[in-house]
Coordinates of C-alpha atoms in Angstrom, one line a residue:
Chain Y
M1 CA 29.6 -104.8 -74.5
S2 CA 31.5 -103.0 -77.2
N3 CA 30.1 -105.2 -80.0
N4 CA 27.6 -102.7 -81.3
W5 CA 29.8 -99.7 -80.7
E6 CA 32.2 -98.3 -83.3
M7 CA 34.9 -95.7 -83.0
V8 CA 35.3 -92.8 -85.3
I9 CA 38.8 -91.4 -85.5
G10 CA 40.5 -88.4 -87.2
L11 CA 44.2 -87.7 -86.9
E12 CA 46.5 -84.7 -86.7
V13 CA 49.9 -85.9 -87.6
H14 CA 52.9 -83.5 -87.0
A15 CA 55.8 -84.2 -89.3
Q16 CA 59.1 -82.4 -88.6
L17 CA 60.5 -81.3 -91.9
K18 CA 64.2 -82.3 -92.4
T19 CA 65.4 -78.9 -93.6
S20 CA 68.9 -77.7 -92.6
S21 CA 67.6 -74.6 -90.9
K22 CA 64.4 -73.6 -89.1
L23 CA 61.1 -72.3 -90.5
F24 CA 61.8 -68.6 -89.9
S25 CA 65.4 -68.4 -88.7
S26 CA 68.7 -69.7 -89.9
S27 CA 69.5 -71.7 -86.7
P28 CA 70.3 -75.3 -87.3
N29 CA 67.3 -77.7 -87.3
Q30 CA 69.0 -80.5 -85.5
F31 CA 68.0 -83.1 -82.8
G32 CA 70.3 -84.0 -79.9
S33 CA 72.4 -80.8 -79.6
D34 CA 73.4 -79.4 -76.2
P35 CA 70.6 -77.3 -74.5
N36 CA 69.9 -74.0 -76.2
E37 CA 72.7 -74.5 -78.7
N38 CA 70.5 -74.0 -81.7
V39 CA 68.8 -70.8 -80.6
N40 CA 69.1 -67.3 -81.9
F41 CA 67.3 -64.1 -81.1
I42 CA 64.4 -64.9 -83.4
D43 CA 63.9 -68.3 -81.9
S44 CA 64.1 -66.9 -78.3
G45 CA 61.5 -64.3 -79.1
M46 CA 63.6 -61.2 -78.5
P47 CA 61.8 -58.0 -79.2
G48 CA 62.2 -56.5 -82.7
M49 CA 63.5 -59.7 -84.4
L50 CA 61.7 -60.5 -87.6
P51 CA 61.0 -64.0 -89.0
V52 CA 62.2 -64.7 -92.6
M53 CA 60.5 -67.6 -94.5
N54 CA 62.7 -70.6 -95.3
F55 CA 61.9 -71.5 -98.9
G56 CA 63.1 -75.1 -98.3
C57 CA 59.9 -75.6 -96.1
I58 CA 57.6 -74.4 -98.9
E59 CA 59.4 -76.8 -101.3
M60 CA 58.9 -79.7 -98.9
A61 CA 55.2 -78.8 -98.4
I62 CA 54.7 -78.7 -102.1
K63 CA 56.4 -82.1 -102.5
T64 CA 54.1 -83.5 -99.8
G65 CA 51.2 -81.9 -101.7
Y66 CA 52.0 -84.0 -104.8
A67 CA 52.6 -87.2 -102.8
L68 CA 49.4 -87.0 -100.8
N69 CA 47.2 -85.9 -103.7
F70 CA 46.5 -82.4 -102.3
N71 CA 45.4 -79.2 -103.9
I72 CA 48.5 -77.0 -103.7
N73 CA 47.3 -73.5 -102.8
K74 CA 49.0 -70.6 -104.5
H75 CA 47.9 -68.4 -101.7
S76 CA 48.4 -69.2 -98.0
V77 CA 48.7 -67.1 -94.9
F78 CA 50.6 -67.3 -91.7
E79 CA 48.7 -66.4 -88.5
R80 CA 49.5 -66.1 -84.9
K81 CA 48.1 -68.7 -82.5
N82 CA 48.3 -67.1 -79.1
Y83 CA 49.0 -68.9 -75.9
F84 CA 51.3 -68.6 -72.9
Y85 CA 53.8 -71.3 -72.1
P86 CA 57.4 -71.1 -71.0
D87 CA 58.7 -73.1 -74.0
L88 CA 57.0 -70.7 -76.4
P89 CA 59.0 -67.5 -75.9
Q90 CA 57.2 -65.5 -78.6
G91 CA 53.9 -65.9 -76.7
Y92 CA 52.3 -67.2 -80.0
Q93 CA 52.9 -70.0 -82.4
I94 CA 53.2 -69.0 -86.1
S95 CA 50.9 -71.3 -88.0
Q96 CA 48.5 -71.4 -90.9
F97 CA 44.8 -71.3 -90.1
E98 CA 42.3 -70.0 -92.5
F99 CA 44.5 -70.4 -95.6
P100 CA 46.7 -73.5 -95.4
I101 CA 49.2 -74.3 -98.1
L102 CA 47.6 -77.7 -98.8
S103 CA 44.0 -78.7 -98.9
E104 CA 41.8 -81.7 -99.8
G105 CA 44.2 -84.6 -100.2
Y106 CA 44.0 -88.3 -99.6
I107 CA 45.9 -91.6 -99.4
N108 CA 44.9 -95.2 -99.8
I109 CA 45.6 -97.6 -97.0
E110 CA 45.2 -101.4 -96.9
T111 CA 42.6 -102.9 -94.7
G112 CA 42.8 -106.7 -95.0
D113 CA 42.6 -107.4 -98.8
N114 CA 41.0 -104.1 -99.6
Q115 CA 42.1 -100.6 -100.0
K116 CA 40.4 -97.7 -98.1
K117 CA 40.7 -94.1 -99.1
I118 CA 41.4 -91.8 -96.2
R119 CA 40.6 -88.2 -97.0
I120 CA 42.9 -85.5 -95.7
E121 CA 41.3 -82.1 -95.0
R122 CA 44.4 -80.0 -95.0
A123 CA 48.1 -79.7 -94.2
H124 CA 49.7 -76.5 -93.0
L125 CA 53.2 -75.2 -92.0
E126 CA 53.8 -74.2 -88.4
Q127 CA 56.6 -73.8 -85.8
D128 CA 57.3 -76.4 -83.2
A129 CA 57.7 -75.2 -79.5
G130 CA 60.6 -75.8 -77.2
K131 CA 60.9 -78.5 -74.5
S132 CA 60.3 -78.2 -70.7
I133 CA 62.0 -80.6 -68.4
H134 CA 60.2 -81.1 -65.1
D135 CA 62.2 -83.8 -63.4
I136 CA 65.5 -82.2 -62.7
D137 CA 64.3 -79.9 -59.9
P138 CA 61.3 -80.2 -57.6
K139 CA 60.5 -76.5 -57.8
Y140 CA 61.6 -75.4 -61.2
S141 CA 61.2 -76.3 -64.8
F142 CA 64.2 -76.2 -67.1
I143 CA 63.6 -74.9 -70.6
D144 CA 65.5 -75.9 -73.7
L145 CA 64.5 -73.9 -76.8
N146 CA 66.4 -75.9 -79.4
R147 CA 63.2 -77.2 -80.9
V148 CA 61.6 -73.7 -81.1
G149 CA 61.0 -72.8 -84.7
T150 CA 61.5 -76.3 -86.1
P151 CA 59.3 -76.6 -89.2
L152 CA 56.3 -78.8 -88.8
L153 CA 53.8 -79.9 -91.4
E154 CA 50.5 -80.6 -89.6
I155 CA 48.5 -83.1 -91.6
V156 CA 44.8 -83.2 -90.6
S157 CA 42.7 -86.2 -91.7
Y158 CA 38.9 -86.4 -91.9
P159 CA 37.3 -88.8 -89.4
D160 CA 37.6 -91.6 -91.9
L161 CA 39.4 -94.1 -89.6
S162 CA 37.5 -96.7 -87.6
S163 CA 40.0 -98.9 -85.8
A164 CA 43.4 -98.8 -84.1
D165 CA 44.8 -101.0 -86.9
E166 CA 43.6 -98.5 -89.6
V167 CA 45.1 -95.7 -87.7
I168 CA 48.5 -97.5 -87.6
N169 CA 48.2 -98.4 -91.3
Y170 CA 47.4 -94.7 -92.1
I171 CA 50.4 -93.4 -90.0
S172 CA 52.7 -96.0 -91.5
S173 CA 51.7 -95.1 -95.0
L174 CA 52.1 -91.4 -94.3
R175 CA 55.5 -92.1 -92.8
Q176 CA 56.6 -94.2 -95.7
L177 CA 55.5 -91.5 -98.2
L178 CA 57.1 -88.6 -96.3
M179 CA 60.4 -90.6 -96.1
Y180 CA 60.3 -91.5 -99.8
I181 CA 60.0 -87.8 -100.8
D182 CA 62.7 -87.0 -98.3
V183 CA 60.8 -84.4 -96.3
C184 CA 60.8 -86.1 -92.9
D185 CA 63.2 -88.6 -91.3
G186 CA 60.2 -90.6 -89.8
N187 CA 62.0 -91.1 -86.5
M188 CA 59.1 -91.4 -84.1
Q189 CA 61.3 -91.9 -81.0
E190 CA 62.9 -88.6 -81.5
G191 CA 59.5 -87.0 -82.1
S192 CA 59.9 -86.4 -85.8
L193 CA 56.5 -87.8 -86.3
R194 CA 53.8 -87.4 -83.7
A195 CA 50.1 -87.9 -83.7
D196 CA 47.1 -86.4 -82.0
V197 CA 44.1 -88.7 -82.0
N198 CA 40.5 -87.4 -82.1
L199 CA 38.2 -90.2 -81.1
S200 CA 34.5 -90.5 -80.6
V201 CA 32.2 -93.5 -80.3
R202 CA 28.7 -94.2 -81.6
K203 CA 26.3 -97.1 -82.0
K204 CA 26.7 -98.4 -85.5
G205 CA 25.0 -96.3 -88.1
Q206 CA 24.2 -93.4 -85.7
E207 CA 25.3 -89.8 -85.6
L208 CA 28.8 -88.8 -84.6
G209 CA 29.4 -88.6 -80.8
T210 CA 31.4 -86.0 -78.8
R211 CA 35.1 -86.4 -79.4
C212 CA 38.1 -86.3 -77.2
E213 CA 41.6 -85.5 -78.4
I214 CA 44.5 -87.5 -77.1
K215 CA 47.7 -85.4 -77.5
N216 CA 51.2 -86.2 -78.6
L217 CA 51.5 -89.9 -79.2
N218 CA 54.8 -90.9 -80.6
S219 CA 54.9 -94.7 -81.0
F220 CA 52.6 -97.2 -82.7
K221 CA 52.4 -99.1 -79.5
F222 CA 51.1 -96.1 -77.5
I223 CA 48.8 -95.1 -80.2
K224 CA 47.1 -98.5 -80.2
Q225 CA 47.0 -98.6 -76.4
A226 CA 45.6 -95.1 -76.1
I227 CA 42.9 -95.7 -78.7
E228 CA 41.8 -99.0 -77.1
Y229 CA 41.7 -97.5 -73.7
E230 CA 39.8 -94.3 -74.7
F231 CA 37.3 -96.3 -76.8
Q232 CA 36.4 -98.4 -73.8
R233 CA 36.4 -95.3 -71.4
Q234 CA 33.9 -93.5 -73.6
I235 CA 31.6 -96.6 -73.9
N236 CA 31.7 -97.1 -70.2
I237 CA 30.6 -93.5 -69.6
I238 CA 27.7 -93.7 -72.0
D239 CA 26.6 -97.1 -70.8
G240 CA 26.7 -95.8 -67.3
G241 CA 24.2 -93.1 -68.3
G242 CA 26.8 -90.3 -68.6
E243 CA 27.8 -88.0 -71.3
I244 CA 31.1 -87.5 -73.0
E245 CA 32.7 -84.1 -72.3
Q246 CA 34.8 -82.7 -75.1
N247 CA 38.3 -82.8 -73.6
T248 CA 41.9 -82.8 -74.3
M249 CA 43.5 -86.0 -72.9
L250 CA 47.0 -87.0 -72.1
F251 CA 48.1 -90.6 -72.4
D252 CA 50.1 -91.9 -69.4
T253 CA 52.6 -94.4 -70.9
S254 CA 53.2 -96.0 -67.5
T255 CA 49.6 -96.9 -66.7
G256 CA 48.3 -97.2 -70.3
E257 CA 45.4 -94.9 -69.4
T258 CA 44.2 -91.6 -70.8
R259 CA 43.3 -88.6 -68.5
A260 CA 41.9 -85.2 -69.0
M261 CA 44.4 -82.3 -69.0
R262 CA 43.9 -80.2 -65.8
S263 CA 43.3 -76.8 -67.4
K264 CA 40.1 -78.1 -69.1
E265 CA 38.0 -75.4 -67.5
F266 CA 39.5 -72.9 -69.9
S267 CA 39.3 -74.4 -73.3
H268 CA 41.9 -72.5 -75.3
D269 CA 41.1 -69.2 -76.9
Y270 CA 43.9 -68.9 -79.4
R271 CA 42.8 -65.5 -80.9
Y272 CA 44.3 -66.3 -84.4
F273 CA 45.1 -63.3 -86.5
P274 CA 47.4 -62.9 -89.6
D275 CA 51.0 -62.4 -88.5
P276 CA 51.8 -58.8 -89.4
D277 CA 55.5 -59.7 -89.6
L278 CA 54.9 -62.1 -92.5
L279 CA 53.4 -61.3 -95.9
P280 CA 51.1 -63.9 -97.5
V281 CA 52.8 -66.7 -99.4
N282 CA 51.9 -66.2 -103.1
L283 CA 53.2 -68.9 -105.3
S284 CA 53.3 -68.9 -109.1
Q285 CA 52.3 -72.0 -111.1
E286 CA 55.9 -72.1 -112.4
Q287 CA 57.3 -72.3 -108.9
I288 CA 54.9 -75.2 -108.1
D289 CA 55.5 -77.0 -111.3
K290 CA 59.3 -76.8 -110.9
I291 CA 59.1 -78.9 -107.7
K292 CA 57.1 -81.8 -109.2
P293 CA 60.1 -83.6 -110.6
L294 CA 61.7 -83.6 -107.2
V295 CA 59.0 -85.9 -105.8
G296 CA 60.5 -88.9 -107.5
E297 CA 59.1 -92.4 -107.6
L298 CA 56.5 -93.2 -104.9
P299 CA 56.2 -96.6 -103.2
Q300 CA 53.3 -97.6 -105.4
D301 CA 55.2 -96.6 -108.6
K302 CA 58.1 -98.8 -107.5
F303 CA 55.7 -101.7 -106.6
N304 CA 54.2 -101.7 -110.0
K305 CA 57.6 -101.4 -111.7
Y306 CA 59.0 -104.4 -109.6
L307 CA 56.0 -106.5 -110.7
D308 CA 55.9 -105.5 -114.3
N309 CA 59.6 -105.2 -115.2
Y310 CA 61.3 -107.5 -112.7
S311 CA 58.5 -110.1 -112.2
L312 CA 58.9 -110.1 -108.4
D313 CA 56.2 -111.7 -106.3
K314 CA 53.9 -109.3 -104.6
D315 CA 55.0 -110.2 -101.1
I316 CA 58.6 -109.7 -101.9
A317 CA 58.0 -106.4 -103.7
K318 CA 56.0 -105.2 -100.7
I319 CA 58.9 -105.9 -98.3
I320 CA 61.4 -104.1 -100.6
I321 CA 59.2 -100.9 -101.1
A322 CA 58.3 -100.7 -97.4
E323 CA 61.3 -98.4 -96.8
K324 CA 63.0 -96.2 -99.3
Q325 CA 66.5 -97.5 -98.3
N326 CA 65.5 -101.1 -99.1
A327 CA 64.4 -100.0 -102.6
N328 CA 67.5 -97.9 -103.0
L329 CA 69.8 -100.9 -102.1
F330 CA 67.8 -103.2 -104.4
E331 CA 68.0 -100.8 -107.3
K332 CA 71.6 -100.1 -106.8
M333 CA 72.4 -103.9 -107.0
I334 CA 70.3 -104.2 -110.2
S335 CA 72.0 -101.3 -111.9
E336 CA 75.5 -102.7 -111.0
S337 CA 75.0 -106.3 -112.1
T338 CA 73.5 -108.6 -114.6
V339 CA 72.2 -111.0 -112.1
K340 CA 68.4 -111.5 -112.5
P341 CA 66.5 -109.0 -110.3
K342 CA 64.2 -111.7 -109.1
F343 CA 67.2 -113.7 -107.8
I344 CA 68.7 -110.6 -106.1
A345 CA 65.3 -109.8 -104.5
A346 CA 65.0 -113.3 -103.1
W347 CA 68.5 -113.1 -101.5
L348 CA 67.8 -109.5 -100.3
V349 CA 64.6 -110.2 -98.4
G350 CA 66.0 -113.5 -97.2
D351 CA 69.5 -113.9 -96.0
I352 CA 70.6 -110.3 -96.4
F353 CA 67.8 -108.8 -94.4
A354 CA 68.2 -111.6 -91.8
F355 CA 71.8 -110.5 -91.5
I356 CA 70.8 -106.9 -91.1
K357 CA 68.3 -107.7 -88.4
E358 CA 70.6 -110.1 -86.5
N359 CA 73.4 -107.5 -86.4
N360 CA 71.1 -104.5 -85.8
L361 CA 72.3 -102.6 -88.8
E362 CA 70.9 -99.9 -91.0
V363 CA 70.0 -101.1 -94.5
N364 CA 72.0 -98.1 -95.8
S365 CA 75.2 -99.4 -94.3
L366 CA 75.3 -102.1 -97.0
N367 CA 75.3 -99.5 -99.8
D368 CA 79.1 -99.7 -100.3
K369 CA 79.0 -103.5 -100.4
T370 CA 76.6 -103.9 -103.3
K371 CA 79.3 -104.9 -105.7
D372 CA 80.6 -107.7 -103.5
I373 CA 77.1 -108.9 -102.9
T374 CA 76.2 -109.1 -106.5
D375 CA 79.5 -110.7 -107.3
L376 CA 78.6 -113.4 -104.8
L377 CA 75.1 -113.8 -106.2
R378 CA 76.7 -114.1 -109.7
L379 CA 78.8 -117.0 -108.5
I380 CA 75.7 -118.7 -107.1
S381 CA 73.5 -118.2 -110.1
D382 CA 76.3 -119.4 -112.4
D383 CA 76.6 -122.6 -110.3
V384 CA 80.2 -121.9 -109.4
I385 CA 79.2 -122.4 -105.8
S386 CA 76.1 -124.0 -104.3
N387 CA 73.3 -122.2 -102.7
K388 CA 74.4 -123.6 -99.4
A389 CA 78.0 -122.4 -99.9
G390 CA 76.5 -119.0 -100.8
K391 CA 74.7 -118.8 -97.5
E392 CA 77.9 -119.6 -95.7
I393 CA 80.0 -116.9 -97.5
L394 CA 77.4 -114.2 -97.4
P395 CA 77.9 -113.0 -93.8
K396 CA 81.7 -112.9 -94.4
V397 CA 81.1 -110.7 -97.5
L398 CA 78.7 -108.5 -95.6
N399 CA 81.2 -108.2 -92.7
G400 CA 83.8 -107.1 -95.3
E401 CA 86.1 -110.2 -94.6
G402 CA 87.1 -110.5 -98.3
K403 CA 86.0 -110.6 -101.9
P404 CA 83.6 -113.4 -102.7
S405 CA 85.9 -115.1 -105.2
E406 CA 88.7 -115.1 -102.8
L407 CA 86.5 -116.4 -100.0
V408 CA 85.3 -119.2 -102.2
K409 CA 88.9 -120.3 -102.9
E410 CA 90.1 -119.8 -99.3
L411 CA 87.3 -121.9 -97.9
G412 CA 87.4 -124.5 -100.7
L413 CA 83.8 -124.0 -101.6
E414 CA 84.1 -124.0 -105.3
Q415 CA 81.6 -126.3 -106.8
V416 CA 82.7 -129.3 -108.9
S417 CA 81.1 -128.7 -112.2
D418 CA 83.6 -130.6 -114.3
S419 CA 81.4 -133.4 -115.8
G420 CA 84.4 -135.7 -116.3
E421 CA 85.2 -135.5 -112.6
L422 CA 81.6 -136.0 -111.6
E423 CA 81.1 -138.9 -113.9
K424 CA 83.9 -140.7 -112.1
V425 CA 82.3 -140.0 -108.8
I426 CA 79.0 -141.2 -110.0
D427 CA 80.4 -144.4 -111.5
E428 CA 82.0 -145.2 -108.2
A429 CA 78.8 -144.5 -106.3
L430 CA 76.9 -146.9 -108.5
V431 CA 79.2 -149.8 -107.8
G432 CA 77.4 -152.5 -105.9
E433 CA 74.0 -150.7 -106.2
E434 CA 72.5 -153.1 -108.7
E435 CA 69.4 -153.6 -106.5
N436 CA 68.7 -149.9 -106.2
I437 CA 69.3 -149.3 -109.9
L438 CA 66.6 -151.9 -110.6
K439 CA 64.3 -150.2 -108.1
F440 CA 64.7 -146.9 -109.9
Q441 CA 64.1 -148.4 -113.3
G442 CA 61.1 -150.1 -111.8
G443 CA 59.7 -146.6 -111.1
S444 CA 61.0 -145.6 -107.6
D445 CA 62.0 -142.0 -107.8
R446 CA 63.1 -141.9 -104.2
V447 CA 66.2 -143.8 -105.1
L448 CA 67.4 -140.9 -107.2
G449 CA 67.6 -138.7 -104.2
Y450 CA 69.6 -141.4 -102.4
F451 CA 72.1 -141.5 -105.2
V452 CA 72.4 -137.7 -105.4
G453 CA 73.1 -137.6 -101.7
K454 CA 75.7 -140.3 -102.0
C455 CA 77.5 -138.4 -104.8
L456 CA 77.4 -135.1 -102.9
K457 CA 78.8 -136.8 -99.9
A458 CA 81.6 -138.3 -102.0
T459 CA 82.4 -134.7 -103.3
K460 CA 82.3 -133.4 -99.7
G461 CA 79.2 -131.3 -100.7
K462 CA 81.0 -129.5 -103.5
G463 CA 79.5 -131.4 -106.5
N464 CA 77.1 -129.4 -108.6
P465 CA 73.8 -131.0 -107.7
K466 CA 72.1 -130.0 -110.9
L467 CA 74.9 -131.6 -113.0
I468 CA 75.0 -134.7 -110.7
N469 CA 71.3 -135.1 -111.2
K470 CA 71.6 -134.8 -115.0
I471 CA 74.5 -137.3 -115.3
L472 CA 72.9 -139.7 -112.9
L473 CA 69.6 -139.8 -114.9
E474 CA 71.6 -140.5 -118.1
R475 CA 73.4 -143.4 -116.4
L476 CA 70.4 -144.9 -114.7
K477 CA 68.2 -144.8 -117.8
K478 CA 70.7 -146.9 -119.7
Chain C
M1 CA 27.4 -55.2 -77.7
S2 CA 28.1 -58.4 -75.8
D3 CA 29.2 -58.3 -72.2
I4 CA 32.8 -58.5 -71.3
D5 CA 34.1 -61.4 -69.2
I6 CA 36.8 -59.5 -67.5
K7 CA 37.9 -62.5 -65.4
R8 CA 38.5 -64.6 -68.4
I9 CA 40.3 -61.8 -70.3
S10 CA 42.7 -61.2 -67.4
Y11 CA 43.3 -65.0 -67.2
L12 CA 44.2 -65.1 -70.9
A13 CA 46.4 -62.1 -70.5
K14 CA 48.0 -63.6 -67.4
L15 CA 47.3 -60.4 -65.5
K16 CA 46.1 -60.4 -61.9
L17 CA 43.3 -57.9 -61.5
P18 CA 42.1 -56.8 -58.0
S19 CA 38.4 -57.3 -57.8
E20 CA 37.7 -53.6 -57.1
K21 CA 39.3 -52.7 -60.4
E22 CA 37.3 -55.2 -62.4
E23 CA 34.4 -52.8 -63.1
F24 CA 36.7 -50.0 -64.1
Y25 CA 38.6 -52.1 -66.7
S26 CA 35.5 -53.7 -67.9
N27 CA 34.0 -50.3 -68.7
S28 CA 37.2 -49.1 -70.3
L29 CA 37.3 -52.1 -72.6
K30 CA 33.7 -51.6 -73.4
D31 CA 34.4 -48.0 -74.5
I32 CA 37.3 -49.2 -76.7
I33 CA 35.1 -51.7 -78.4
K34 CA 32.3 -49.2 -78.8
W35 CA 34.8 -47.0 -80.6
V36 CA 36.2 -49.8 -82.8
D37 CA 32.7 -50.8 -83.6
N38 CA 32.5 -47.6 -85.7
L39 CA 34.2 -49.7 -88.4
K40 CA 31.0 -51.7 -88.7
K41 CA 29.4 -48.7 -90.3
V42 CA 31.4 -49.4 -93.4
D43 CA 29.6 -51.8 -95.9
T44 CA 32.2 -54.5 -96.6
S45 CA 29.8 -57.0 -98.2
K46 CA 31.5 -56.7 -101.5
T47 CA 35.1 -56.4 -100.3
E48 CA 37.6 -59.3 -100.2
P49 CA 39.4 -59.6 -96.9
L50 CA 42.9 -58.1 -97.0
H51 CA 45.6 -59.9 -95.1
N52 CA 48.3 -57.3 -95.6
V53 CA 48.4 -53.8 -96.8
T54 CA 51.0 -54.6 -99.5
E55 CA 50.2 -56.8 -102.4
K56 CA 53.6 -58.4 -102.2
T57 CA 54.5 -62.0 -101.3
V58 CA 56.5 -63.1 -98.3
S59 CA 60.3 -62.6 -98.6
I60 CA 62.2 -65.8 -98.6
R61 CA 65.6 -67.1 -97.9
N62 CA 67.4 -70.3 -99.0
D63 CA 67.6 -73.2 -96.5
E64 CA 71.0 -72.4 -95.1
V65 CA 72.3 -72.5 -91.6
S66 CA 74.1 -69.6 -90.0
K67 CA 74.8 -69.1 -86.3
S68 CA 74.8 -65.5 -85.2
N69 CA 75.2 -65.8 -81.4
S70 CA 76.3 -68.0 -78.6
V71 CA 74.3 -69.8 -75.9
D72 CA 75.5 -67.2 -73.4
D73 CA 74.0 -64.4 -75.5
V74 CA 70.6 -66.1 -75.6
L75 CA 70.7 -66.8 -71.8
S76 CA 72.0 -63.4 -70.8
N77 CA 68.5 -61.9 -70.2
A78 CA 67.2 -65.0 -68.5
P79 CA 66.0 -64.3 -64.9
E80 CA 67.7 -67.5 -63.9
R81 CA 69.7 -70.1 -65.6
A82 CA 70.9 -73.6 -64.7
Q83 CA 73.8 -74.8 -66.8
N84 CA 72.6 -74.0 -70.3
F85 CA 68.9 -74.1 -69.5
F86 CA 66.4 -71.3 -68.7
K87 CA 65.2 -72.0 -65.2
V88 CA 61.5 -71.0 -64.6
P89 CA 59.0 -71.6 -61.8
K90 CA 57.5 -75.1 -62.3
V91 CA 54.8 -75.4 -64.9
V92 CA 53.5 -78.8 -65.4
E93 CA 50.5 -79.9 -67.4

C-alpha cells in the first residue's frame, strides 16, 4: 500500500529563451524552420570558430532572477560539459556549473487553500543540443542542428515538492512568470519548456531515498503520468525487498511507463572545465539595476491591483492574471473606456472567453477589437440594450460583423427606455388583472414577476426591465 | 597515484584500443599524470582559483540575427547527407 509512503521531488526545468539569435552565435533562434536552415559554422562545431556571448540572454537571465527572487551573481563562468552524441557537434555543451548566474531563489505555489514556498537552488545559462530523427531510415539517424545553441535557462529546484499536483502547480507558476517577463514563450508542445523529474520515495518522516531522474517531459499530462508510475514502481521494488538503483529513466508516452536508459552501466563523466573560449561573465551593479524596470508587473502585483483598485472578485482576478495576454486585453479595455472594470471583467471571463474557447482563438487576436467590445459594454451598462441583447450581439462584434451601435439598430435590439411608451404598455397589461393586483397588494411578490414578463412580451423583449419594474411598482402600490 | 581505468577512458574518448596496447597506454598516461602532479608541490591554500588568465569580462554582442552561410555550406563536409539532414549511423537511446 502506498498510504504510508511519500514522494520527494526536485525538478530541473529547461526554459528556451525567446531571443532573436542564439546563445553564442547570431543564427536565428527559431522553431519550425527547414532542417539545418538556422545553422552556421559556430553551431555546427567547425574547428576554429569562436563563441560570442549574446547579451540578450544575460538580460533575460537577470529578469528571471528578479521574478524568481534569486541572488543575481555578478560573477559567473561558462564551462564545457563533455559528452559524445551526433546532435552535439562540438563534443561538449557550454553550460554553467560551479558559478551559475542565479542562485538561491524561490516561488510560492498554491496547495489547496495554502501557499507553499518552493526553494530554487540555482538557474544557469546553457546551450540546447540538436535533434536526431530515428524513424526515417532503419539504419541511419538523421540530424537537424537547428536547435543547436538555442539559449536555455535551466532552473533547478530543491526537493521541496511532494505530489504530482504540486509539481504541476510549480511548473505552471514558473511558466506563467517566465511568460509575464517575456523571456520564454511557454510552448510546451514545441519544447520551449521541458522538465526533468528527480523522484525518490520514503516512509513518512524517514531519510531521503535513492532518486531516479525521468528525462525530458514536455506536457503536464505526461509529467503526472510519469510521476505516478515511477512512485509506484519504486514502492513495489522496496516492498519486494529490493533496492532502488540510481538511474536515468525515459518515459514511454505510448505505454505510460518509465524505463531505465540503456547506457546506465556508464554513468556520465562530463569532465567539466571552464571554457577557454569564453571569459567569465562579470556584471556591474549598474548593469543589473538597469534591467530591473524591464521586469514589469508580475501576476501577483496585478492580482492585488485588480482587487484593490478595481474591486474584482478573487476568482475572476485569478482567471484574468493566469495568462499575460488576458491581463493585457483586460487592461487595454479599461484604459480605452469608462465602463466599470468590474463590469468589463465579468463579460471578459464570461461570454468573451467562452467565444474564444469555442472558436479556438488566441486571446491576443481580440486586441484590435477592444474599442468595439467596450462600446458594446457601454450600451449594455447604460441600459440602451438589455443584457440578453448584448449576449446576442457580442459574437457578431467579435467576428467583426459591424459596429455595436449599427448592429443594435440593424437587429432592432434597442431597448425601450422611454417611460411614456412603457407606461402605455403597462397600463394595457394591467387591464383585466384586478384579481392579480389585489393579490400583489395582499403581499404576493410573485405576481410582480408575472406582470414584468407580460410587459416584456408586449414590447417583444425590448422593454427596459429595470424601468418596467419601477413603473409597475408605482402603479401597483396606488 | 590512483590506478588508471584504461578501458573506461577509451570508452569515454570513443577510441577502440587493442587489448595488447592497453598496458602501454596505461603506463604512458601514468607518466603524464606523474609529471603533471609536480604542480601539487605548489602551495595553493591561500590562492583563489583563476578561471582565465585575463581579468577581463566576456565580450558580448547585441541580440541580432545575421546569416553568414547557406545550408549547403554547413553540409558540405558531412560524410553523408539526406535532403538537408546530416545522415549518420543509427544512434538510439
